[in-house]
Each structure stands twice: as structure tokens, then as C-alpha cells.
Amino acid sequence: MRLTPLSLACLTLLLPACSPSSPPAATQAEAAAVATQEQADAAPADAAFEFPAIPPIMVPSLVGSGPAQKQLEASMQALIDPMAGISVRPANCATDGALVNESGFTNLDAAGNLQRVAGEGVFEVAADGSGLAVTDEDVVRVNPDGSGSIVNSAGTFEVKADGSGTYVGEHGHIELDGKGGGTWVGDFGNIENHGDGSGLWVGEEGSIEVRADGSGRWIGGPEGIAENRGDGTGTVGAVAREVRMAPLPPLPPAGRFPLLDKFRPSGAPCGFVVTLSDKVLFDFDKAQVRADAGKVLDALATALQKVPSRAIEVRGHTDAKGGDDYNQALSERRAQAVVAALRQRGVAQDASARGYGEAQPVAPNEVDGRDNPGGRQLNRRVEIFVRT
């Protein structure tokens, strides 16, 4: 068979194009362009679209019973003695063995329940550390399980044993359910955390909703409205257009309110303190025991002979009238004079004497800038601390 020139050209140069099953080259390029456009139309137009993060619910610092505890401790640092001149009270000691002085009215029953009324406040403390404190700064109630309430300048706290509770104060209104959920209403808007990864924030960015499956909605943003399907896609705009959107991350669980610190009654029983007003023992501004004080010292010596003791400390105190150095020296001389008088009566052979000057007043030396003779009288005293 003989090939014609046209047939030969097709065989050597145009074999693909001459094939009955192959379209022309121009038709093939057009089809590719159409496919590219279809893919572009089907794909989201935006590279990424992100929702603002919903802020976590922040719990304000919970001061607990700390300030009230400090007031309780402060109220136990001074002793107001009766004007009769002589008193005996139980002694409490701190953990280091130092004497803890007391002022005001205190009742400690056999079960260890403390009732205290002093200038620093009113305290009712049970042996388990629960109780009520009312001071100038706080009203604190602590229950045996650590729940309770606090009212102070920071706000009002209500705390339950499971970590749930409420706060109302300068930072807004917070409610926690103790299971990871809660609400916070403040200057920035309203936050809801449902505890399952979902939540809602209505605030400066608009309304943002996050669902547990990663989907969500944003109203009031730059696009007006945005819908996240949670599958990597979503729509934006009043006339919805497709965009790529990463699934929304779940909200972390909200925290819990910490339990309240319990109260700690100050000190532990360690003996007793006998207090003698200076007018029972001394003339004004003198350190020599008066002769008519003998009967008091005789009775005291007889009592001390019957009490087993580990140690006795005689402690001299003055009021604030006069210089510090002078008062310190006077208090030391008076303490030494009482020790000497007791030793003459056969007791307190190992007793020590110590002066505190005006450093430990039990009553104000002045009131509103005016002299307070009654208070100064209470401050001029000798204490005999018998450690048992």
C-alpha cells in the first residue's frame, strides 16, 4: 500500500492530533481553565477567619479570715485589770512559750469554744476553728467545712464547701457552680461558661457564642454576622459567603472559690498570771514595797507554795508619764523588789524579774489627746507569771 504525502505527515508529525479519540489542543486548554474556575468557586474565598477568644472567668483574690485573724490576735495582746488592784487569770502562751496577754472580756469553756469581746472586735471561735468575727474591717463567718462568708471593702463573698459561690464587689458579679461553670458580669460585659466547653460573651466585641462541638456564632463583628460550622468551614456577612474557619477551641472550665481559712485561737493554757496594781505595793513613783503590802504578799506566798510551777517571772509595768528610760528602770526595780519580798517569805527562790516600762499598756494613757488617769492606773502594775 502506498502512503500519500498527507498521510505521511499525519503519521510522523500529527499522530496524536489525527487520532479520532483526541480532542483538538485548543479544546483541551479551555476545559482545564473551566475546571480551575470551578475549583476556585467551590473553595472558601478567605484564607482564614478567626473569632475573638472569650475571656476566662477570673476569681478576685479571696482574703479569707486573715485580717479578722490578725484582729483576733491583736486583741489578745493586752490585759485590762480590774481597779480592785489584784486579779488572777489563766495564762496563754504562744508556740515559742512567750506569754500572750489578753484584754477585754474572754470566755473559754471546757469544750474549747472561745468568746471574745475587745476593742478589736467581737469573736466567737469554736474549738474546730469555725466561728464568727466582726471587726472594723470585716465580717467573717467560717463553717466547720471551710464554707462561709466575708464582707469587707473588697466586696461580699459567699463560699460553699464544693467550691461554688458568689462574689459581688468592685470587679463585678461572679457566680461559680464548682463544676467548671460560672458567670461574670462586669464592666467588660457578660461572660457565661457552661462548664462543657461552650459559653457566651456579650461585650465590646459583640455577641460571641462557642458551642461544645467547635461551632459558634459571632454577631457584631467586622462582618456583621459570622457562623462557624465547626468542621473547618463557615460563612460571613449578611449575604452569607463561604470562608475557611478553624473549629473554635473549647472554653476551659471556670475555677472554684478556695475554702476559707479557719480561725486559730491565740495561745494555749500554760499557767496563770497574778496581777497587782502598783497602788497595792508601792507609793507613787517609788520602787520600795510599802509596809502595808505585807498581808497581800503573805497571802500570795502561801498560795504559791501550794502550786507546782516550772518557773515564775515577775514583770514590772508603768504608765507612759515620764521618759522611756526612766520608766524602764522603774519597772525593773519594782519587779526586783517584789521578787525579793517573795523570797523573804520562802517562795519564788528561782523567780526572775523583768521590767517592760511603758511598752505593754493595757489601757490608753490618753483619750482624745487628754490625760486618762484611770487608764494610767491600770498600766502601773506588777504581773506574776507562774508557768505550770
mmCIF file of N, CA and C in Angstrom, residues 191-306:
data_model
loop_
_atom_site.group_PDB
_atom_site.id
_atom_site.type_symbol
_atom_site.label_atom_id
_atom_site.label_comp_id
_atom_site.label_asym_id
_atom_site.label_seq_id
_atom_site.Cartn_x
_atom_site.Cartn_y
_atom_site.Cartn_z
ATOM 1 N N ILE A 191 -20.141 37.316 80.720
ATOM 2 C CA ILE A 191 -19.493 36.072 80.299
ATOM 3 C C ILE A 191 -20.249 34.910 80.918
ATOM 4 N N GLU A 192 -20.530 33.898 80.095
ATOM 5 C CA GLU A 192 -21.122 32.661 80.583
ATOM 6 C C GLU A 192 -20.215 31.504 80.197
ATOM 7 N N ASN A 193 -19.864 30.698 81.163
ATOM 8 C CA ASN A 193 -19.108 29.467 80.907
ATOM 9 C C ASN A 193 -19.987 28.322 81.385
ATOM 10 N N HIS A 194 -20.367 27.448 80.440
ATOM 11 C CA HIS A 194 -21.304 26.387 80.783
ATOM 12 C C HIS A 194 -20.621 25.149 81.357
ATOM 13 N N GLY A 195 -19.308 25.162 81.407
ATOM 14 C CA GLY A 195 -18.583 24.060 82.020
ATOM 15 C C GLY A 195 -18.356 22.870 81.129
ATOM 16 N N ASP A 196 -18.921 22.872 79.897
ATOM 17 C CA ASP A 196 -18.743 21.764 78.961
ATOM 18 C C ASP A 196 -17.950 22.175 77.734
ATOM 19 N N GLY A 197 -17.250 23.293 77.800
ATOM 20 C CA GLY A 197 -16.502 23.806 76.651
ATOM 21 C C GLY A 197 -17.240 24.881 75.888
ATOM 22 N N SER A 198 -18.522 25.043 76.183
ATOM 23 C CA SER A 198 -19.305 26.060 75.496
ATOM 24 C C SER A 198 -19.442 27.295 76.378
ATOM 25 N N GLY A 199 -19.835 28.409 75.739
ATOM 26 C CA GLY A 199 -20.004 29.626 76.503
ATOM 27 C C GLY A 199 -20.441 30.784 75.628
ATOM 28 N N LEU A 200 -20.598 31.944 76.279
ATOM 29 C CA LEU A 200 -21.104 33.124 75.587
ATOM 30 C C LEU A 200 -20.464 34.358 76.199
ATOM 31 N N TRP A 201 -20.099 35.300 75.331
ATOM 32 C CA TRP A 201 -19.581 36.597 75.771
ATOM 33 C C TRP A 201 -20.324 37.689 75.022
ATOM 34 N N VAL A 202 -20.988 38.563 75.757
ATOM 35 C CA VAL A 202 -21.643 39.731 75.177
ATOM 36 C C VAL A 202 -20.913 40.939 75.728
ATOM 37 N N GLY A 203 -20.159 41.602 74.858
ATOM 38 C CA GLY A 203 -19.340 42.701 75.321
ATOM 39 C C GLY A 203 -18.879 43.589 74.198
ATOM 40 N N GLU A 204 -17.677 44.122 74.341
ATOM 41 C CA GLU A 204 -17.185 45.119 73.396
ATOM 42 C C GLU A 204 -16.997 44.566 71.991
ATOM 43 N N GLU A 205 -16.811 43.255 71.847
ATOM 44 C CA GLU A 205 -16.641 42.666 70.515
ATOM 45 C C GLU A 205 -17.962 42.244 69.893
ATOM 46 N N GLY A 206 -19.052 42.438 70.611
ATOM 47 C CA GLY A 206 -20.342 41.972 70.130
ATOM 48 C C GLY A 206 -20.816 40.785 70.942
ATOM 49 N N SER A 207 -21.520 39.882 70.304
ATOM 50 C CA SER A 207 -22.014 38.660 70.942
ATOM 51 C C SER A 207 -21.292 37.470 70.325
ATOM 52 N N ILE A 208 -20.541 36.753 71.146
ATOM 53 C CA ILE A 208 -19.749 35.619 70.660
ATOM 54 C C ILE A 208 -20.198 34.367 71.393
ATOM 55 N N GLU A 209 -20.635 33.380 70.630
ATOM 56 C CA GLU A 209 -21.091 32.116 71.187
ATOM 57 C C GLU A 209 -20.173 30.991 70.730
ATOM 58 N N VAL A 210 -19.735 30.179 71.666
ATOM 59 C CA VAL A 210 -18.929 28.995 71.364
ATOM 60 C C VAL A 210 -19.704 27.776 71.824
ATOM 61 N N ARG A 211 -19.870 26.799 70.901
ATOM 62 C CA ARG A 211 -20.584 25.563 71.243
ATOM 63 C C ARG A 211 -19.590 24.445 71.517
ATOM 64 N N ALA A 212 -20.066 23.437 72.209
ATOM 65 C CA ALA A 212 -19.184 22.357 72.636
ATOM 66 C C ALA A 212 -18.602 21.575 71.462
ATOM 67 N N ASP A 213 -19.252 21.595 70.291
ATOM 68 C CA ASP A 213 -18.758 20.842 69.131
ATOM 69 C C ASP A 213 -17.797 21.650 68.274
ATOM 70 N N GLY A 214 -17.384 22.853 68.733
ATOM 71 C CA GLY A 214 -16.451 23.680 67.973
ATOM 72 C C GLY A 214 -17.104 24.667 67.048
ATOM 73 N N SER A 215 -18.415 24.622 66.952
ATOM 74 C CA SER A 215 -19.125 25.592 66.128
ATOM 75 C C SER A 215 -19.433 26.826 66.970
ATOM 76 N N GLY A 216 -19.957 27.870 66.305
ATOM 77 C CA GLY A 216 -20.285 29.070 67.051
ATOM 78 C C GLY A 216 -20.822 30.176 66.161
ATOM 79 N N ARG A 217 -21.122 31.292 66.801
ATOM 80 C CA ARG A 217 -21.691 32.433 66.086
ATOM 81 C C ARG A 217 -21.122 33.709 66.686
ATOM 82 N N TRP A 218 -20.844 34.673 65.801
ATOM 83 C CA TRP A 218 -20.352 35.991 66.204
ATOM 84 C C TRP A 218 -21.219 37.039 65.533
ATOM 85 N N ILE A 219 -21.903 37.841 66.363
ATOM 86 C CA ILE A 219 -22.764 38.909 65.873
ATOM 87 C C ILE A 219 -22.192 40.238 66.365
ATOM 88 N N GLY A 220 -21.999 41.158 65.431
ATOM 89 C CA GLY A 220 -21.496 42.469 65.801
ATOM 90 C C GLY A 220 -20.037 42.676 65.482
ATOM 91 N N GLY A 221 -19.421 41.737 64.777
ATOM 92 C CA GLY A 221 -18.034 41.876 64.382
ATOM 93 C C GLY A 221 -17.885 42.663 63.095
ATOM 94 N N PRO A 222 -16.710 42.662 62.502
ATOM 95 C CA PRO A 222 -16.488 43.439 61.273
ATOM 96 C C PRO A 222 -17.318 42.957 60.098
ATOM 97 N N GLU A 223 -17.743 41.681 60.109
ATOM 98 C CA GLU A 223 -18.559 41.147 59.015
ATOM 99 C C GLU A 223 -20.045 41.184 59.351
ATOM 100 N N GLY A 224 -20.398 41.740 60.508
ATOM 101 C CA GLY A 224 -21.803 41.781 60.889
ATOM 102 C C GLY A 224 -22.239 40.509 61.578
ATOM 103 N N ILE A 225 -22.149 39.380 60.872
ATOM 104 C CA ILE A 225 -22.510 38.093 61.417
ATOM 105 C C ILE A 225 -21.584 37.036 60.845
ATOM 106 N N ALA A 226 -21.158 36.119 61.675
ATOM 107 C CA ALA A 226 -20.302 35.019 61.223
ATOM 108 C C ALA A 226 -20.800 33.730 61.858
ATOM 109 N N GLU A 227 -20.839 32.673 61.048
ATOM 110 C CA GLU A 227 -21.256 31.353 61.513
ATOM 111 C C GLU A 227 -20.098 30.376 61.302
ATOM 112 N N ASN A 228 -19.722 29.692 62.355
ATOM 113 C CA ASN A 228 -18.678 28.670 62.277
ATOM 114 C C ASN A 228 -19.353 27.317 62.426
ATOM 115 N N ARG A 229 -19.167 26.456 61.421
ATOM 116 C CA ARG A 229 -19.833 25.146 61.435
ATOM 117 C C ARG A 229 -19.096 24.122 62.306
ATOM 118 N N GLY A 230 -17.858 24.445 62.678
ATOM 119 C CA GLY A 230 -17.101 23.501 63.488
ATOM 120 C C GLY A 230 -16.402 22.426 62.692
ATOM 121 N N ASP A 231 -16.485 22.487 61.351
ATOM 122 C CA ASP A 231 -15.840 21.479 60.501
ATOM 123 C C ASP A 231 -14.756 22.085 59.619
ATOM 124 N N GLY A 232 -14.326 23.305 59.945
ATOM 125 C CA GLY A 232 -13.311 23.974 59.143
ATOM 126 C C GLY A 232 -13.875 24.951 58.151
ATOM 127 N N THR A 233 -15.190 25.067 58.089
ATOM 128 C CA THR A 233 -15.815 25.999 57.162
ATOM 129 C C THR A 233 -16.804 26.877 57.913
ATOM 130 N N GLY A 234 -17.253 27.926 57.253
ATOM 131 C CA GLY A 234 -18.243 28.801 57.835
ATOM 132 C C GLY A 234 -18.656 29.854 56.849
ATOM 133 N N THR A 235 -19.486 30.776 57.303
ATOM 134 C CA THR A 235 -19.962 31.845 56.449
ATOM 135 C C THR A 235 -19.833 33.169 57.188
ATOM 136 N N VAL A 236 -19.683 34.253 56.421
ATOM 137 C CA VAL A 236 -19.626 35.592 56.987
ATOM 138 C C VAL A 236 -20.463 36.510 56.123
ATOM 139 N N GLY A 237 -20.937 37.603 56.778
ATOM 140 C CA GLY A 237 -21.667 38.619 56.043
ATOM 141 C C GLY A 237 -23.161 38.420 56.100
ATOM 142 N N ALA A 238 -23.891 39.539 55.909
ATOM 143 C CA ALA A 238 -25.351 39.464 55.885
ATOM 144 C C ALA A 238 -25.811 38.587 54.727
ATOM 145 N N VAL A 239 -25.114 38.713 53.585
ATOM 146 C CA VAL A 239 -25.307 37.769 52.479
ATOM 147 C C VAL A 239 -24.181 36.756 52.603
ATOM 148 N N ALA A 240 -24.517 35.588 53.124
ATOM 149 C CA ALA A 240 -23.501 34.622 53.547
ATOM 150 C C ALA A 240 -22.592 34.232 52.386
ATOM 151 N N ARG A 241 -21.274 34.279 52.669
ATOM 152 C CA ARG A 241 -20.307 33.764 51.716
ATOM 153 C C ARG A 241 -19.386 32.796 52.454
ATOM 154 N N GLU A 242 -18.954 31.790 51.744
ATOM 155 C CA GLU A 242 -18.167 30.719 52.339
ATOM 156 C C GLU A 242 -16.749 31.186 52.638
ATOM 157 N N VAL A 243 -16.247 30.811 53.816
ATOM 158 C CA VAL A 243 -14.859 31.077 54.192
ATOM 159 C C VAL A 243 -14.341 29.880 54.966
ATOM 160 N N ARG A 244 -13.002 29.799 55.048
ATOM 161 C CA ARG A 244 -12.406 28.753 55.885
ATOM 162 C C ARG A 244 -12.395 29.241 57.330
ATOM 163 N N MET A 245 -12.797 28.388 58.257
ATOM 164 C CA MET A 245 -12.791 28.707 59.689
ATOM 165 C C MET A 245 -12.343 27.475 60.461
ATOM 166 N N ALA A 246 -11.323 27.641 61.252
ATOM 167 C CA ALA A 246 -10.909 26.542 62.125
ATOM 168 C C ALA A 246 -11.971 26.336 63.194
ATOM 169 N N PRO A 247 -12.218 25.112 63.609
ATOM 170 C CA PRO A 247 -13.166 24.884 64.704
ATOM 171 C C PRO A 247 -12.766 25.693 65.943
ATOM 172 N N LEU A 248 -13.740 26.191 66.654
ATOM 173 C CA LEU A 248 -13.471 27.017 67.830
ATOM 174 C C LEU A 248 -12.984 26.135 68.989
ATOM 175 N N PRO A 249 -11.912 26.560 69.683
ATOM 176 C CA PRO A 249 -11.425 25.763 70.805
ATOM 177 C C PRO A 249 -12.421 25.818 71.964
ATOM 178 N N PRO A 250 -12.541 24.757 72.738
ATOM 179 C CA PRO A 250 -13.473 24.767 73.870
ATOM 180 C C PRO A 250 -13.003 25.716 74.974
ATOM 181 N N LEU A 251 -13.942 26.282 75.701
ATOM 182 C CA LEU A 251 -13.598 27.130 76.842
ATOM 183 C C LEU A 251 -13.072 26.266 77.982
ATOM 184 N N PRO A 252 -11.964 26.657 78.592
ATOM 185 C CA PRO A 252 -11.504 25.895 79.756
ATOM 186 C C PRO A 252 -12.494 26.062 80.903
ATOM 187 N N PRO A 253 -12.601 25.087 81.777
ATOM 188 C CA PRO A 253 -13.547 25.202 82.891
ATOM 189 C C PRO A 253 -13.220 26.395 83.779
ATOM 190 N N ALA A 254 -14.245 27.008 84.322
ATOM 191 C CA ALA A 254 -14.048 28.091 85.287
ATOM 192 C C ALA A 254 -13.504 27.507 86.589
ATOM 193 N N GLY A 255 -12.827 28.345 87.358
ATOM 194 C CA GLY A 255 -12.233 27.874 88.602
ATOM 195 C C GLY A 255 -13.251 27.726 89.722
ATOM 196 N N ARG A 256 -12.723 27.541 90.914
ATOM 197 C CA ARG A 256 -13.558 27.388 92.109
ATOM 198 C C ARG A 256 -13.105 28.388 93.167
ATOM 199 N N PHE A 257 -13.998 28.727 94.062
ATOM 200 C CA PHE A 257 -13.619 29.557 95.202
ATOM 201 C C PHE A 257 -12.845 28.696 96.202
ATOM 202 N N PRO A 258 -11.726 29.205 96.728
ATOM 203 C CA PRO A 258 -10.997 28.439 97.741
ATOM 204 C C PRO A 258 -11.763 28.443 99.061
ATOM 205 N N LEU A 259 -11.561 27.411 99.842
ATOM 206 C CA LEU A 259 -12.192 27.346 101.154
ATOM 207 C C LEU A 259 -11.567 28.392 102.071
ATOM 208 N N LEU A 260 -12.320 28.824 103.048
ATOM 209 C CA LEU A 260 -11.851 29.849 103.972
ATOM 210 C C LEU A 260 -10.911 29.255 105.013
ATOM 211 N N ASP A 261 -9.874 30.017 105.366
ATOM 212 C CA ASP A 261 -9.005 29.620 106.469
ATOM 213 C C ASP A 261 -9.788 29.677 107.770
ATOM 214 N N LYS A 262 -9.571 28.697 108.605
ATOM 215 C CA LYS A 262 -10.256 28.690 109.894
ATOM 216 C C LYS A 262 -9.514 29.573 110.888
ATOM 217 N N PHE A 263 -10.207 29.924 111.946
ATOM 218 C CA PHE A 263 -9.602 30.729 112.994
ATOM 219 C C PHE A 263 -8.694 29.862 113.864
ATOM 220 N N ARG A 264 -7.720 30.534 114.472
ATOM 221 C CA ARG A 264 -6.787 29.842 115.369
ATOM 222 C C ARG A 264 -6.789 30.597 116.697
ATOM 223 N N PRO A 265 -7.471 30.061 117.691
ATOM 224 C CA PRO A 265 -7.431 30.735 118.994
ATOM 225 C C PRO A 265 -5.999 30.947 119.446
ATOM 226 N N SER A 266 -5.740 32.136 119.977
ATOM 227 C CA SER A 266 -4.364 32.527 120.281
ATOM 228 C C SER A 266 -3.877 31.864 121.549
ATOM 229 N N GLY A 267 -2.793 31.121 121.427
ATOM 230 C CA GLY A 267 -2.114 30.585 122.597
ATOM 231 C C GLY A 267 -2.748 29.319 123.142
ATOM 232 N N ALA A 268 -2.094 28.743 124.128
ATOM 233 C CA ALA A 268 -2.554 27.538 124.795
ATOM 234 C C ALA A 268 -2.336 27.717 126.288
ATOM 235 N N PRO A 269 -3.185 27.071 127.127
ATOM 236 C CA PRO A 269 -3.012 27.228 128.576
ATOM 237 C C PRO A 269 -1.610 26.810 129.013
ATOM 238 N N CYS A 270 -0.989 27.635 129.844
ATOM 239 C CA CYS A 270 0.376 27.326 130.279
ATOM 240 C C CYS A 270 0.632 27.763 131.720
ATOM 241 N N GLY A 271 -0.422 28.135 132.451
ATOM 242 C CA GLY A 271 -0.232 28.562 133.821
ATOM 243 C C GLY A 271 -1.239 29.616 134.198
ATOM 244 N N PHE A 272 -0.824 30.583 135.014
ATOM 245 C CA PHE A 272 -1.721 31.671 135.371
ATOM 246 C C PHE A 272 -0.901 32.914 135.689
ATOM 247 N N VAL A 273 -1.586 34.058 135.683
ATOM 248 C CA VAL A 273 -0.958 35.349 135.941
ATOM 249 C C VAL A 273 -1.691 36.025 137.093
ATOM 250 N N VAL A 274 -0.927 36.436 138.095
ATOM 251 C CA VAL A 274 -1.462 37.247 139.187
ATOM 252 C C VAL A 274 -1.057 38.691 138.915
ATOM 253 N N THR A 275 -2.031 39.589 138.872
ATOM 254 C CA THR A 275 -1.759 40.996 138.590
ATOM 255 C C THR A 275 -2.050 41.828 139.828
ATOM 256 N N LEU A 276 -1.108 42.667 140.214
ATOM 257 C CA LEU A 276 -1.255 43.550 141.362
ATOM 258 C C LEU A 276 -1.086 44.987 140.896
ATOM 259 N N SER A 277 -2.062 45.815 141.198
ATOM 260 C CA SER A 277 -1.937 47.227 140.870
ATOM 261 C C SER A 277 -0.802 47.837 141.690
ATOM 262 N N ASP A 278 -0.127 48.822 141.128
ATOM 263 C CA ASP A 278 1.014 49.397 141.851
ATOM 264 C C ASP A 278 0.581 50.054 143.155
ATOM 265 N N LYS A 279 -0.677 50.505 143.250
ATOM 266 C CA LYS A 279 -1.113 51.163 144.479
ATOM 267 C C LYS A 279 -1.219 50.180 145.641
ATOM 268 N N VAL A 280 -1.268 48.873 145.338
ATOM 269 C CA VAL A 280 -1.278 47.860 146.390
ATOM 270 C C VAL A 280 0.119 47.694 146.981
ATOM 271 N N LEU A 281 1.159 47.921 146.173
ATOM 272 C CA LEU A 281 2.528 47.599 146.575
ATOM 273 C C LEU A 281 3.401 48.814 146.829
ATOM 274 N N PHE A 282 3.213 49.889 146.058
ATOM 275 C CA PHE A 282 4.189 50.977 146.052
ATOM 276 C C PHE A 282 3.525 52.334 146.248
ATOM 277 N N ASP A 283 4.288 53.239 146.786
ATOM 278 C CA ASP A 283 3.895 54.637 146.750
ATOM 279 C C ASP A 283 4.177 55.180 145.350
ATOM 280 N N PHE A 284 3.586 56.340 145.047
ATOM 281 C CA PHE A 284 3.741 56.910 143.714
ATOM 282 C C PHE A 284 5.212 57.133 143.380
ATOM 283 N N ASP A 285 5.601 56.621 142.216
ATOM 284 C CA ASP A 285 6.942 56.832 141.670
ATOM 285 C C ASP A 285 8.036 56.217 142.538
ATOM 286 N N LYS A 286 7.684 55.215 143.367
ATOM 287 C CA LYS A 286 8.664 54.576 144.235
ATOM 288 C C LYS A 286 8.792 53.099 143.860
ATOM 289 N N ALA A 287 9.914 52.492 144.263
ATOM 290 C CA ALA A 287 10.148 51.081 143.985
ATOM 291 C C ALA A 287 10.294 50.260 145.262
ATOM 292 N N GLN A 288 10.090 50.872 146.462
ATOM 293 C CA GLN A 288 10.150 50.140 147.714
ATOM 294 C C GLN A 288 8.747 49.643 148.072
ATOM 295 N N VAL A 289 8.645 48.357 148.379
ATOM 296 C CA VAL A 289 7.355 47.786 148.750
ATOM 297 C C VAL A 289 6.876 48.425 150.052
ATOM 298 N N ARG A 290 5.646 48.884 150.064
ATOM 299 C CA ARG A 290 5.101 49.533 151.252
ATOM 300 C C ARG A 290 4.901 48.517 152.369
ATOM 301 N N ALA A 291 4.952 48.994 153.596
ATOM 302 C CA ALA A 291 4.806 48.097 154.739
ATOM 303 C C ALA A 291 3.426 47.462 154.787
ATOM 304 N N ASP A 292 2.397 48.212 154.395
ATOM 305 C CA ASP A 292 1.037 47.664 154.477
ATOM 306 C C ASP A 292 0.735 46.680 153.352
ATOM 307 N N ALA A 293 1.707 46.444 152.461
ATOM 308 C CA ALA A 293 1.528 45.443 151.422
ATOM 309 C C ALA A 293 1.902 44.054 151.913
ATOM 310 N N GLY A 294 2.372 43.964 153.153
ATOM 311 C CA GLY A 294 2.822 42.682 153.679
ATOM 312 C C GLY A 294 1.749 41.614 153.666
ATOM 313 N N LYS A 295 0.497 41.969 154.066
ATOM 314 C CA LYS A 295 -0.559 40.960 154.114
ATOM 315 C C LYS A 295 -0.845 40.385 152.729
ATOM 316 N N VAL A 296 -0.820 41.262 151.727
ATOM 317 C CA VAL A 296 -1.049 40.785 150.354
ATOM 318 C C VAL A 296 0.053 39.819 149.943
ATOM 319 N N LEU A 297 1.283 40.172 150.230
ATOM 320 C CA LEU A 297 2.404 39.320 149.837
ATOM 321 C C LEU A 297 2.416 38.031 150.647
ATOM 322 N N ASP A 298 2.001 38.070 151.913
ATOM 323 C CA ASP A 298 1.923 36.851 152.715
ATOM 324 C C ASP A 298 0.932 35.867 152.104
ATOM 325 N N ALA A 299 -0.252 36.382 151.736
ATOM 326 C CA ALA A 299 -1.274 35.525 151.141
ATOM 327 C C ALA A 299 -0.799 34.965 149.798
ATOM 328 N N LEU A 300 -0.134 35.801 149.031
ATOM 329 C CA LEU A 300 0.373 35.362 147.736
ATOM 330 C C LEU A 300 1.436 34.280 147.906
ATOM 331 N N ALA A 301 2.334 34.460 148.867
ATOM 332 C CA ALA A 301 3.378 33.464 149.101
ATOM 333 C C ALA A 301 2.782 32.135 149.532
ATOM 334 N N THR A 302 1.767 32.172 150.378
ATOM 335 C CA THR A 302 1.118 30.934 150.828
ATOM 336 C C THR A 302 0.490 30.203 149.643
ATOM 337 N N ALA A 303 -0.136 30.959 148.751
ATOM 338 C CA ALA A 303 -0.755 30.338 147.585
ATOM 339 C C ALA A 303 0.294 29.740 146.654
ATOM 340 N N LEU A 304 1.390 30.451 146.461
ATOM 341 C CA LEU A 304 2.427 29.961 145.548
ATOM 342 C C LEU A 304 3.075 28.683 146.064
ATOM 343 N N GLN A 305 3.131 28.530 147.392
ATOM 344 C CA GLN A 305 3.726 27.319 147.959
ATOM 345 C C GLN A 305 2.912 26.077 147.603
ATOM 346 N N LYS A 306 1.626 26.251 147.331
ATOM 347 C CA LYS A 306 0.740 25.118 147.068
ATOM 348 C C LYS A 306 0.638 24.790 145.580
#
